[in-house]
Amino acid sequence: MSSSILFPAAGSRAGFRGDTVGLFLSGGRRPMPSQLKGQRLFVRSSLDSDVSDMSVNAPKGLFPPEPEHYRGPKLKVAIIGAGLAGMSTAVELLDQGHEVDIYESRSFIGGKVGSFVDRRGNHIEMGLHVFFGCYNNLFRLMKKVGADKNLLVKDHTHTFVNKGGQIGELDFRFPVGAPLHGIRAFLATNQLESSCPALVDPDGAMRDIRNLDSISFSDWFLSKGGTRMSIQRMWDPVAYALGFIDCDNISARCMLTIFSLFATKTEASLLRMLKGSPDVYLSGPIRQYITDKGGRFHLRWGCRKVLYDRSADGETYVTGLAMSRATNKKIVRADAYVAACDVPGIKRLVPAQWRDWEFFDNIYKLVGVPVVTVQLRYNGWVTELQDLERSRQLRKAAGLDNLLYTPDADFSCFADLALSSPEDYYIEGQGSLLQCVLTPGDPYMPLPNAEIINRVAKQVLVLFPSSQGLEVTWSSVVKIGQSLYREGPGKDPFRPDQKTPVKNFFLAGSYTKQDYIDSMEGATLSGRQASAYICDAGEELAALQKKLGALDSQEFTNAANIRDELSLV
């Protein structure tokens, strides 16, 4: 796969206004204007079609088969973290008949895909969330919890906005599917071989891609005849959107994992976005499913310490979790414990002594990427480029309804949520709600919110000169010091498995070892894998808990026989 991903050679150029080099981009055609609020019944939202079939001709690790029915002892499982990975783990375990409690230190669920409503009724998101057509594990979860109608399908094209309002598209709309639609989109020249190994040997192709983890995407792309200009104008915005770092710093494995799917699966590059806020249309249905199955959420309960001990034969096991909520404290005990955290969270949680294991010490070699998400509400339609009068009226929504990339601003990707996710973000009498993801976020982290908003608004004007005169009526800024882990060259070997050296302690999270990249799909897949490990160890975990219970009982008896010799002071 490493020698035949569908990419162009240096200098190939095809119709992209704005001087993007090296790709087939249709100039002049633009995405259709957004559906009006009263017309949303016509927007495709089902997951019954236009989804890649990952059960055939795809790496087996990306979409595991359905688990066999669990017949072992019922387990009590405590999960730390109510993000997508934690909730995915909980759903799988509840479906197998286990008892599940989820502890979350914040007042809302969802983690990096969470959202909340401020005092003025505005929905604040942690970031911009886009669903590729190959997110089969996440789509499976959404179908299971009844959220399968909550996604809106966008035109099958990736839209790039350049300064001055110049539009280019990586257009996958072609009557013939993969791989020809990818060839058309990625107009390959001498880089295209006569066959693509991913089509006939997907697992072998995935191994080849994994072996490219040690080099950057830039190094790989330039070695294949690509140009620095095409990296700057095309691939850097895509890399920022996928991993929040540029092509010089992102692993070739990360980029080629998703591009191999684009090349071999027709629907993989098709984008969807939620109808509205994640809390209502993603986290909400998952939470309802979990509680209906008997699972319990404990919000604002943070884990202060993992309690553990060692047996006579030297094995380490967790004895409980020291939890706190404000001034309240308690010890949580379970048969199995799952840390469904992000990278900074798991580093805080792991006991210092566990770093003697290379398994846990490797986690400290992973670093999160800072990201800043900005929302700007306008009194008109910023992305309406063709009709100035339409951009100024507030009776009907107008503009570009899709994920948008740009090489000409500090935000690599953005969208008008009033168009793309209208249920919660379209407000009558108001205009665009731009959500912009600033990557890299490092330069913006120390800046005050007002300065960030001012800078982003000026860059919006560079991209859309026709928006001159429109005013920002509301804004928000969300800073995350460490978001996705930095998928740089050579970092993949440090990602931990979901099964740890501690017998009853497991991990989940998009940073953990799985065949996809750090993403919503990766988080969901990690939850499936964590649940599978727990079920496989069911008998052993139950026996361990029985043994610990007997020890606790003996300690209680011994304590009861000790005379109270305390003296009053």
Coordinates of C-alpha atoms in Angstrom, one line a residue:
M1 CA 0.0 0.0 0.0
S2 CA 2.9 2.3 0.7
S3 CA 3.8 2.5 -2.9
S4 CA 0.4 2.8 -4.5
I5 CA -1.9 5.1 -2.5
L6 CA -3.9 7.1 -5.0
F7 CA -1.9 10.4 -5.1
P8 CA -0.7 12.7 -7.8
A9 CA 2.9 13.5 -8.7
A10 CA 4.5 16.8 -8.4
G11 CA 3.1 19.6 -10.4
S12 CA -0.1 18.0 -11.7
R13 CA -2.8 20.6 -11.8
A14 CA -6.4 20.5 -12.6
G15 CA -8.8 23.3 -12.4
F16 CA -8.5 24.5 -8.8
R17 CA -9.0 28.2 -8.5
G18 CA -6.7 29.4 -5.8
D19 CA -3.6 27.7 -7.2
T20 CA -3.8 24.5 -5.3
V21 CA -1.4 22.0 -6.9
G22 CA -1.4 18.3 -7.3
L23 CA -5.1 17.2 -7.1
F24 CA -8.1 17.0 -9.2
L25 CA -10.3 19.8 -8.0
S26 CA -13.3 21.0 -9.8
G27 CA -13.2 24.8 -10.2
G28 CA -16.3 26.7 -10.6
R29 CA -18.7 24.2 -9.1
R30 CA -19.7 24.9 -5.5
P31 CA -21.8 23.0 -2.9
M32 CA -25.5 23.5 -3.1
P33 CA -26.9 26.1 -0.8
S34 CA -28.2 24.8 2.5
Q35 CA -31.6 23.3 2.9
L36 CA -34.0 25.8 4.4
K37 CA -35.3 25.0 7.9
G38 CA -38.7 24.1 6.6
Q39 CA -37.3 21.8 4.0
R40 CA -35.1 19.5 6.2
L41 CA -37.5 16.6 5.6
F42 CA -35.7 16.2 2.2
V43 CA -32.2 15.9 3.7
R44 CA -30.8 12.4 3.8
S45 CA -30.2 11.3 7.3
S46 CA -30.5 7.5 7.4
L47 CA -27.5 5.2 8.1
D48 CA -29.2 2.4 6.1
S49 CA -27.4 3.6 2.9
D50 CA -24.3 5.5 1.8
V51 CA -22.2 3.8 4.5
S52 CA -19.0 1.8 3.7
D53 CA -19.3 -2.0 4.2
M54 CA -16.4 -2.6 6.5
S55 CA -17.3 -6.3 7.0
V56 CA -15.8 -7.2 3.6
N57 CA -12.6 -6.2 1.8
A58 CA -11.4 -4.2 4.8
P59 CA -8.8 -4.7 7.5
K60 CA -10.5 -6.9 10.1
G61 CA -9.3 -4.8 13.0
L62 CA -11.3 -1.8 11.9
F63 CA -14.7 -3.4 12.4
P64 CA -14.7 -6.5 14.7
P65 CA -17.4 -9.1 14.3
E66 CA -20.3 -9.1 16.7
P67 CA -19.3 -10.5 20.1
E68 CA -20.5 -13.9 21.1
H69 CA -23.1 -14.0 23.9
Y70 CA -21.4 -13.9 27.3
R71 CA -22.2 -16.8 29.6
G72 CA -19.8 -16.1 32.4
P73 CA -20.5 -14.6 35.9
K74 CA -22.1 -11.2 36.0
L75 CA -19.5 -8.5 36.7
K76 CA -19.7 -5.1 38.4
V77 CA -17.7 -2.7 36.3
A78 CA -16.6 0.9 37.3
I79 CA -15.8 3.2 34.4
I80 CA -13.9 6.5 34.9
G81 CA -14.9 8.9 32.2
A82 CA -18.2 9.5 30.4
G83 CA -16.7 10.4 27.0
L84 CA -17.4 8.4 23.9
A85 CA -14.9 5.7 24.8
G86 CA -16.4 5.2 28.3
M87 CA -20.0 5.2 27.0
S88 CA -19.1 2.8 24.2
T89 CA -17.5 0.4 26.8
A90 CA -20.6 0.7 29.0
V91 CA -23.0 -0.1 26.1
E92 CA -21.1 -3.2 25.2
L93 CA -20.9 -4.4 28.8
L94 CA -24.6 -3.8 29.5
D95 CA -25.5 -5.7 26.4
Q96 CA -23.6 -8.6 27.8
G97 CA -25.5 -8.4 31.1
H98 CA -23.0 -6.8 33.4
E99 CA -23.5 -4.0 36.0
V100 CA -22.0 -0.7 35.0
D101 CA -21.3 2.6 36.9
I102 CA -19.8 5.5 35.0
Y103 CA -18.0 8.3 37.0
E104 CA -17.4 11.7 35.3
S105 CA -15.7 14.7 37.0
R106 CA -17.5 17.3 34.9
S107 CA -21.2 18.2 35.0
F108 CA -21.8 17.0 31.5
I109 CA -21.1 13.9 29.5
G110 CA -19.5 13.4 26.1
G111 CA -15.8 14.3 26.7
K112 CA -14.3 15.8 23.6
V113 CA -17.6 15.3 21.8
G114 CA -19.6 16.9 24.7
S115 CA -21.6 20.1 24.6
F116 CA -23.5 22.2 27.0
V117 CA -26.0 25.1 27.0
D118 CA -24.9 28.5 28.5
R119 CA -27.1 30.8 30.5
R120 CA -28.3 32.5 27.3
G121 CA -29.4 29.3 25.7
N122 CA -26.4 28.9 23.3
H123 CA -25.0 25.5 22.7
I124 CA -21.3 25.4 23.3
E125 CA -19.3 22.6 21.7
M126 CA -15.8 21.2 22.6
G127 CA -14.9 21.0 18.9
L128 CA -16.2 20.5 15.3
H129 CA -17.4 17.0 14.7
V130 CA -17.6 15.3 11.3
F131 CA -18.6 11.7 10.6
F132 CA -16.8 9.9 7.7
G133 CA -18.7 7.2 5.9
C134 CA -16.3 4.6 7.2
Y135 CA -17.2 5.2 10.9
N136 CA -18.9 1.8 11.1
N137 CA -18.3 1.3 14.8
L138 CA -19.8 4.6 15.7
F139 CA -22.7 4.1 13.3
R140 CA -23.3 0.7 14.8
L141 CA -23.5 2.4 18.2
M142 CA -25.8 5.1 17.0
K143 CA -28.1 2.6 15.4
K144 CA -28.2 0.6 18.6
V145 CA -29.2 3.6 20.8
G146 CA -31.7 5.0 18.3
A147 CA -29.6 7.9 17.0
D148 CA -29.3 6.7 13.5
K149 CA -31.6 9.4 12.1
N150 CA -29.5 12.2 13.7
L151 CA -26.9 12.7 11.0
L152 CA -27.3 14.8 7.9
V153 CA -25.5 13.7 4.7
K154 CA -23.5 16.4 2.9
D155 CA -22.6 16.5 -0.8
H156 CA -19.8 14.0 -1.6
T157 CA -17.1 16.6 -2.0
H158 CA -14.5 18.2 0.2
T159 CA -14.6 22.0 -0.1
F160 CA -11.7 24.3 0.2
V161 CA -12.1 28.0 0.7
N162 CA -9.2 30.3 -0.3
K163 CA -8.6 33.9 0.3
G164 CA -10.9 36.1 -1.7
G165 CA -13.7 33.6 -1.7
Q166 CA -12.1 31.3 -4.3
I167 CA -13.6 27.8 -4.0
G168 CA -12.0 24.5 -4.9
E169 CA -13.3 21.0 -4.4
L170 CA -11.9 17.5 -4.0
D171 CA -14.9 16.1 -5.7
F172 CA -15.9 12.4 -5.2
R173 CA -19.2 12.7 -7.1
F174 CA -18.8 10.2 -9.8
P175 CA -21.2 7.5 -11.1
V176 CA -18.6 4.8 -10.7
G177 CA -17.5 3.9 -7.1
A178 CA -14.2 3.0 -5.6
P179 CA -11.5 3.0 -6.7
L180 CA -12.4 5.0 -9.8
H181 CA -14.0 7.8 -7.9
G182 CA -10.8 8.1 -5.9
I183 CA -8.7 8.2 -9.0
R184 CA -10.9 10.9 -10.4
A185 CA -10.7 12.9 -7.2
F186 CA -7.0 12.4 -6.7
L187 CA -6.1 12.5 -10.4
A188 CA -3.1 10.3 -10.2
T189 CA -0.2 10.5 -12.7
N190 CA 3.0 8.4 -12.3
Q191 CA 2.1 7.7 -8.7
L192 CA -0.8 5.5 -9.7
E193 CA 0.1 1.9 -10.2
S194 CA -2.1 -0.6 -12.1
S195 CA -3.5 -2.1 -8.9
C196 CA -4.0 -1.1 -5.3
P197 CA -3.1 -3.8 -2.7
A198 CA -5.7 -2.5 -0.4
L199 CA -8.4 -3.8 -2.8
V200 CA -7.1 -7.4 -2.7
D201 CA -5.2 -7.6 0.6
P202 CA -6.6 -5.0 3.1
D203 CA -4.9 -6.5 6.1
G204 CA -1.6 -6.6 4.3
A205 CA -2.1 -3.0 3.2
M206 CA -2.8 -2.0 6.8
R207 CA 0.4 -3.6 7.9
D208 CA 2.3 -1.7 5.2
I209 CA 0.7 1.6 6.4
R210 CA 1.5 0.8 10.0
N211 CA 5.2 0.4 9.0
L212 CA 5.1 4.0 7.8
D213 CA 4.6 5.3 11.3
S214 CA 8.2 6.2 11.6
I215 CA 8.2 8.9 8.9
S216 CA 6.1 12.1 8.5
F217 CA 3.5 12.4 5.8
S218 CA 5.5 15.2 4.2
D219 CA 8.6 12.9 3.9
W220 CA 6.4 10.1 2.4
F221 CA 4.6 12.4 0.0
L222 CA 7.7 14.2 -1.2
S223 CA 9.5 10.9 -1.8
K224 CA 6.7 10.0 -4.2
G225 CA 7.1 13.1 -6.3
G226 CA 4.7 15.4 -4.5
T227 CA 5.4 19.1 -4.1
R228 CA 5.8 21.4 -1.2
M229 CA 3.1 23.7 -2.7
S230 CA 0.5 20.9 -2.7
I231 CA 1.3 20.1 0.9
Q232 CA 0.9 23.7 2.0
R233 CA -2.3 24.4 -0.1
M234 CA -4.1 21.0 0.3
W235 CA -2.6 18.5 2.7
D236 CA -1.8 20.7 5.6
P237 CA -5.4 21.8 6.0
V238 CA -6.5 18.1 5.9
A239 CA -3.8 17.1 8.4
Y240 CA -4.8 19.9 10.7
A241 CA -8.4 18.7 10.5
L242 CA -7.5 15.0 11.2
G243 CA -4.8 15.4 13.8
F244 CA -4.4 19.1 14.6
I245 CA -0.8 19.1 13.4
D246 CA 0.7 19.7 9.9
C247 CA 2.1 17.3 7.4
D248 CA 5.7 17.8 8.6
N249 CA 4.7 16.6 12.1
I250 CA 2.0 14.0 11.5
S251 CA 2.8 10.4 10.9
A252 CA 2.3 9.0 7.4
R253 CA 0.4 6.1 9.1
C254 CA -2.2 8.5 10.4
M255 CA -2.9 10.2 7.0
L256 CA -2.6 7.0 4.9
T257 CA -5.0 5.1 7.2
I258 CA -7.9 7.3 6.2
F259 CA -6.8 7.8 2.6
S260 CA -6.5 4.1 2.0
L261 CA -10.2 3.9 3.0
F262 CA -11.1 6.8 0.7
A263 CA -9.4 5.0 -2.2
T264 CA -11.0 1.6 -1.6
K265 CA -14.5 2.4 -0.1
T266 CA -16.8 4.6 -2.1
E267 CA -18.7 6.0 0.8
A268 CA -15.6 6.4 3.2
S269 CA -15.1 10.1 2.1
L270 CA -18.7 11.0 2.4
L271 CA -19.3 13.4 5.2
R272 CA -22.1 13.6 7.7
M273 CA -22.8 16.1 10.5
L274 CA -25.1 16.0 13.4
K275 CA -28.6 17.6 13.1
G276 CA -27.8 19.7 16.1
S277 CA -25.7 19.7 19.3
P278 CA -23.8 16.6 20.4
D279 CA -25.5 16.6 23.8
V280 CA -28.9 16.2 22.2
Y281 CA -28.2 14.1 19.1
L282 CA -25.2 11.9 20.1
S283 CA -24.4 11.8 23.9
G284 CA -28.1 12.1 24.9
P285 CA -29.4 9.0 23.1
I286 CA -26.4 7.0 24.3
R287 CA -27.0 8.1 27.9
Q288 CA -30.7 7.2 27.6
Y289 CA -29.8 3.7 26.3
I290 CA -27.3 3.1 29.2
T291 CA -29.7 4.2 31.9
D292 CA -32.6 2.2 30.3
K293 CA -30.3 -0.9 30.6
G294 CA -29.6 -0.2 34.2
G295 CA -26.3 1.6 33.9
R296 CA -25.7 4.6 36.3
F297 CA -24.0 7.9 35.7
H298 CA -22.3 9.7 38.6
L299 CA -21.5 13.3 37.5
R300 CA -19.0 15.6 39.2
W301 CA -17.4 12.6 40.8
G302 CA -13.7 12.6 40.1
C303 CA -11.2 9.9 40.8
R304 CA -8.5 11.1 43.3
K305 CA -6.5 7.9 43.5
V306 CA -6.4 4.3 42.2
L307 CA -6.0 2.0 45.2
Y308 CA -4.1 -1.2 44.6
D309 CA -2.3 -4.1 46.2
R310 CA -0.1 -7.1 45.3
S311 CA -0.8 -10.7 46.0
A312 CA 1.7 -13.2 47.4
D313 CA 2.6 -14.3 43.9
G314 CA 3.5 -10.7 42.9
E315 CA 0.4 -9.9 40.8
T316 CA -0.9 -6.4 41.1
Y317 CA -4.7 -5.7 41.3
V318 CA -6.9 -2.7 42.0
T319 CA -8.8 -2.8 45.3
G320 CA -10.9 0.3 44.7
L321 CA -11.1 3.9 43.5
A322 CA -10.9 6.9 45.9
M323 CA -13.6 9.2 44.5
S324 CA -14.6 12.8 45.6
R325 CA -17.4 15.2 44.8
A326 CA -16.8 18.6 46.4
T327 CA -16.3 17.7 50.1
N328 CA -17.9 14.2 49.7
K329 CA -15.6 11.3 49.5
K330 CA -16.1 7.5 49.0
I331 CA -14.3 4.3 47.9
V332 CA -15.8 2.6 44.9
R333 CA -15.2 -1.1 44.6
A334 CA -15.9 -3.3 41.5
D335 CA -14.9 -6.5 39.8
A336 CA -13.2 -4.6 36.9
Y337 CA -12.1 -1.0 36.5
V338 CA -11.9 0.9 33.2
A339 CA -10.0 4.2 32.8
A340 CA -11.7 5.8 29.8
C341 CA -9.6 9.0 29.9
D342 CA -7.7 11.1 27.4
V343 CA -3.9 11.3 27.5
P344 CA -3.5 13.9 30.3
G345 CA -6.2 12.2 32.3
I346 CA -4.6 8.8 32.3
K347 CA -1.3 10.3 33.2
R348 CA -2.8 11.9 36.3
L349 CA -4.6 8.7 37.2
V350 CA -1.9 6.0 36.9
P351 CA 0.0 5.4 40.2
A352 CA 3.6 6.5 40.0
Q353 CA 4.8 3.1 40.9
W354 CA 3.2 1.6 37.8
R355 CA 5.6 3.4 35.6
D356 CA 8.1 0.6 36.5
W357 CA 6.1 -1.3 33.8
E358 CA 7.1 -0.2 30.3
F359 CA 3.4 -0.5 29.3
F360 CA 2.4 2.4 31.5
D361 CA 5.7 4.4 31.1
N362 CA 5.1 4.5 27.4
I363 CA 1.9 6.5 27.9
Y364 CA 4.1 9.4 29.2
K365 CA 5.7 9.5 25.8
L366 CA 2.4 10.6 24.3
V367 CA 1.5 14.3 24.3
G368 CA -1.8 16.0 23.6
V369 CA -2.3 18.8 21.1
P370 CA -3.7 22.1 22.2
V371 CA -6.8 23.2 20.2
V372 CA -9.0 26.3 20.3
T373 CA -12.6 26.2 19.0
V374 CA -14.3 29.5 18.2
Q375 CA -18.0 30.1 17.5
L376 CA -19.0 33.4 15.8
R377 CA -22.7 34.3 15.3
Y378 CA -23.3 36.9 12.5
N379 CA -26.3 39.0 11.5
G380 CA -26.1 37.6 7.9
W381 CA -24.9 34.7 5.9
V382 CA -21.1 34.7 5.7
T383 CA -20.6 31.8 3.2
E384 CA -23.1 33.0 0.7
L385 CA -20.8 34.1 -2.1
Q386 CA -23.0 34.3 -5.2
D387 CA -25.8 36.7 -4.1
L388 CA -25.0 39.7 -1.9
E389 CA -28.6 40.4 -1.3
R390 CA -29.3 36.8 -0.1
S391 CA -26.3 37.1 2.3
R392 CA -27.9 40.2 4.0
Q393 CA -31.5 38.9 4.4
L394 CA -32.5 36.8 7.5
R395 CA -35.7 35.2 6.1
K396 CA -34.0 32.2 4.5
A397 CA -30.7 30.4 5.3
A398 CA -28.0 30.6 2.6
G399 CA -24.4 29.6 2.0
L400 CA -22.2 26.5 2.0
D401 CA -23.6 23.5 3.8
N402 CA -20.6 21.3 4.3
L403 CA -17.3 20.9 6.2
L404 CA -15.0 23.6 4.8
Y405 CA -11.1 23.5 4.7
T406 CA -8.8 26.4 4.2
P407 CA -5.0 26.9 3.8
D408 CA -5.4 30.7 4.2
A409 CA -6.4 31.0 7.9
D410 CA -5.3 29.8 11.3
F411 CA -8.4 27.7 11.4
S412 CA -7.8 24.8 9.1
C413 CA -11.4 23.6 9.0
F414 CA -14.7 25.2 9.8
A415 CA -18.5 25.0 9.1
D416 CA -21.6 27.2 9.3
L417 CA -23.5 25.2 12.0
A418 CA -26.7 27.2 11.2
L419 CA -26.6 25.4 7.8
S420 CA -24.9 22.1 8.6
S421 CA -26.6 21.4 12.0
P422 CA -29.7 23.5 11.9
E423 CA -31.8 21.9 14.6
D424 CA -30.0 23.7 17.5
Y425 CA -28.0 26.3 15.6
Y426 CA -30.4 27.9 13.1
I427 CA -32.2 30.7 14.8
E428 CA -34.9 32.7 13.1
G429 CA -33.9 36.3 12.6
Q430 CA -30.2 35.5 13.0
G431 CA -27.5 34.5 10.5
S432 CA -24.4 32.2 10.2
L433 CA -22.9 30.5 13.2
L434 CA -19.3 29.8 12.2
Q435 CA -17.5 27.2 14.2
C436 CA -13.7 27.5 13.5
V437 CA -11.0 25.1 14.8
L438 CA -7.7 26.8 15.4
T439 CA -4.8 24.5 14.7
P440 CA -2.2 24.6 15.9
G441 CA -3.7 26.1 19.0
D442 CA -0.5 26.9 20.8
P443 CA -0.2 30.6 19.7
Y444 CA -3.8 31.2 20.8
M445 CA -3.8 29.5 24.2
P446 CA -2.4 32.5 26.2
L447 CA -4.4 35.1 24.4
P448 CA -7.6 36.6 26.0
N449 CA -10.8 35.6 24.3
A450 CA -11.5 39.0 22.9
E451 CA -8.2 39.0 21.1
I452 CA -8.9 35.5 19.7
I453 CA -12.3 36.5 18.5
N454 CA -11.0 39.7 16.8
R455 CA -8.3 37.7 15.0
V456 CA -10.6 35.0 13.7
A457 CA -13.2 37.5 12.6
K458 CA -10.5 39.3 10.5
Q459 CA -9.4 36.0 8.9
V460 CA -13.1 35.2 8.1
L461 CA -13.2 38.5 6.2
V462 CA -10.1 37.5 4.2
L463 CA -11.8 34.3 3.1
F464 CA -15.2 35.9 2.5
P465 CA -14.7 39.5 1.4
S466 CA -18.4 39.6 0.5
S467 CA -19.2 39.4 4.3
Q468 CA -17.8 43.0 4.7
G469 CA -20.3 44.9 6.9
L470 CA -21.7 41.8 8.6
E471 CA -21.4 42.0 12.4
V472 CA -20.5 39.4 15.0
T473 CA -23.5 39.4 17.4
W474 CA -22.3 36.6 19.7
S475 CA -19.2 34.5 20.2
S476 CA -17.6 31.8 22.4
V477 CA -14.1 30.4 22.8
V478 CA -13.2 26.9 24.1
K479 CA -9.6 26.1 24.9
I480 CA -8.4 22.5 25.3
G481 CA -4.8 22.3 26.5
Q482 CA -4.4 18.7 25.4
S483 CA -6.9 17.3 22.9
L484 CA -6.0 14.5 20.5
Y485 CA -2.6 12.9 21.2
R486 CA 0.1 14.2 18.8
E487 CA 0.2 11.5 16.1
G488 CA 3.8 12.3 15.2
P489 CA 6.2 9.9 13.5
G490 CA 7.3 7.0 15.8
K491 CA 4.5 7.4 18.4
D492 CA 2.2 4.5 17.4
P493 CA 4.3 1.9 19.4
F494 CA 3.7 3.8 22.6
R495 CA -0.1 3.5 22.4
P496 CA -1.2 1.1 25.1
D497 CA -3.5 -1.9 24.7
Q498 CA -6.9 -1.9 26.4
K499 CA -5.7 -4.9 28.5
T500 CA -3.0 -3.8 31.1
P501 CA -0.5 -5.7 33.3
V502 CA -2.9 -5.1 36.2
K503 CA -5.3 -8.0 36.1
N504 CA -8.6 -6.0 36.8
F505 CA -7.7 -2.7 35.3
F506 CA -8.4 -1.8 31.7
L507 CA -8.1 1.2 29.4
A508 CA -10.3 2.8 26.8
G509 CA -9.8 5.9 24.7
S510 CA -9.1 6.9 21.2
Y511 CA -5.4 7.1 22.0
T512 CA -5.2 3.4 22.9
K513 CA -4.1 0.7 20.5
Q514 CA -6.6 0.2 17.7
D515 CA -6.3 0.3 13.9
Y516 CA -7.9 3.6 13.3
I517 CA -6.7 7.1 14.2
D518 CA -7.4 9.2 17.3
S519 CA -11.0 10.1 16.5
M520 CA -14.6 9.5 17.5
E521 CA -14.4 6.2 15.5
G522 CA -11.2 5.3 17.3
A523 CA -12.8 6.0 20.7
T524 CA -15.8 3.8 19.9
L525 CA -13.7 1.0 18.6
S526 CA -11.5 1.1 21.8
G527 CA -14.6 0.7 23.9
R528 CA -15.6 -2.4 22.0
Q529 CA -12.1 -3.8 22.5
A530 CA -12.1 -3.0 26.2
S531 CA -15.4 -4.8 26.7
A532 CA -14.2 -7.8 24.8
Y533 CA -11.1 -8.1 27.1
I534 CA -13.3 -7.8 30.2
C535 CA -15.7 -10.5 29.0
D536 CA -12.8 -12.8 28.1
A537 CA -11.5 -12.5 31.6
G538 CA -14.9 -12.8 33.3
E539 CA -14.2 -16.0 35.2
E540 CA -10.8 -14.8 36.4
L541 CA -12.1 -11.4 37.5
A542 CA -15.0 -13.0 39.5
A543 CA -12.6 -15.4 41.2
L544 CA -10.2 -12.5 42.1
Q545 CA -13.1 -10.5 43.6
K546 CA -14.2 -13.5 45.6
K547 CA -10.7 -13.8 47.0
L548 CA -10.5 -10.1 47.8
G549 CA -13.9 -10.3 49.5
A550 CA -12.6 -13.1 51.7
L551 CA -9.5 -11.1 52.7
D552 CA -11.7 -8.0 53.5
S553 CA -13.9 -10.2 55.7
Q554 CA -10.9 -11.6 57.6
E555 CA -9.4 -8.1 58.1
F556 CA -12.8 -6.9 59.5
T557 CA -12.9 -9.8 62.0
N558 CA -9.4 -9.1 63.2
A559 CA -10.1 -5.4 63.6
A560 CA -13.2 -6.2 65.7
N561 CA -11.1 -8.3 68.1
I562 CA -8.7 -5.4 68.9
R563 CA -9.4 -3.5 72.1
D564 CA -10.0 0.2 71.8
E565 CA -7.1 1.8 73.7
L566 CA -7.6 5.3 72.4
S567 CA -7.6 8.0 75.2
L568 CA -9.6 11.1 75.1
V569 CA -7.7 14.4 74.9

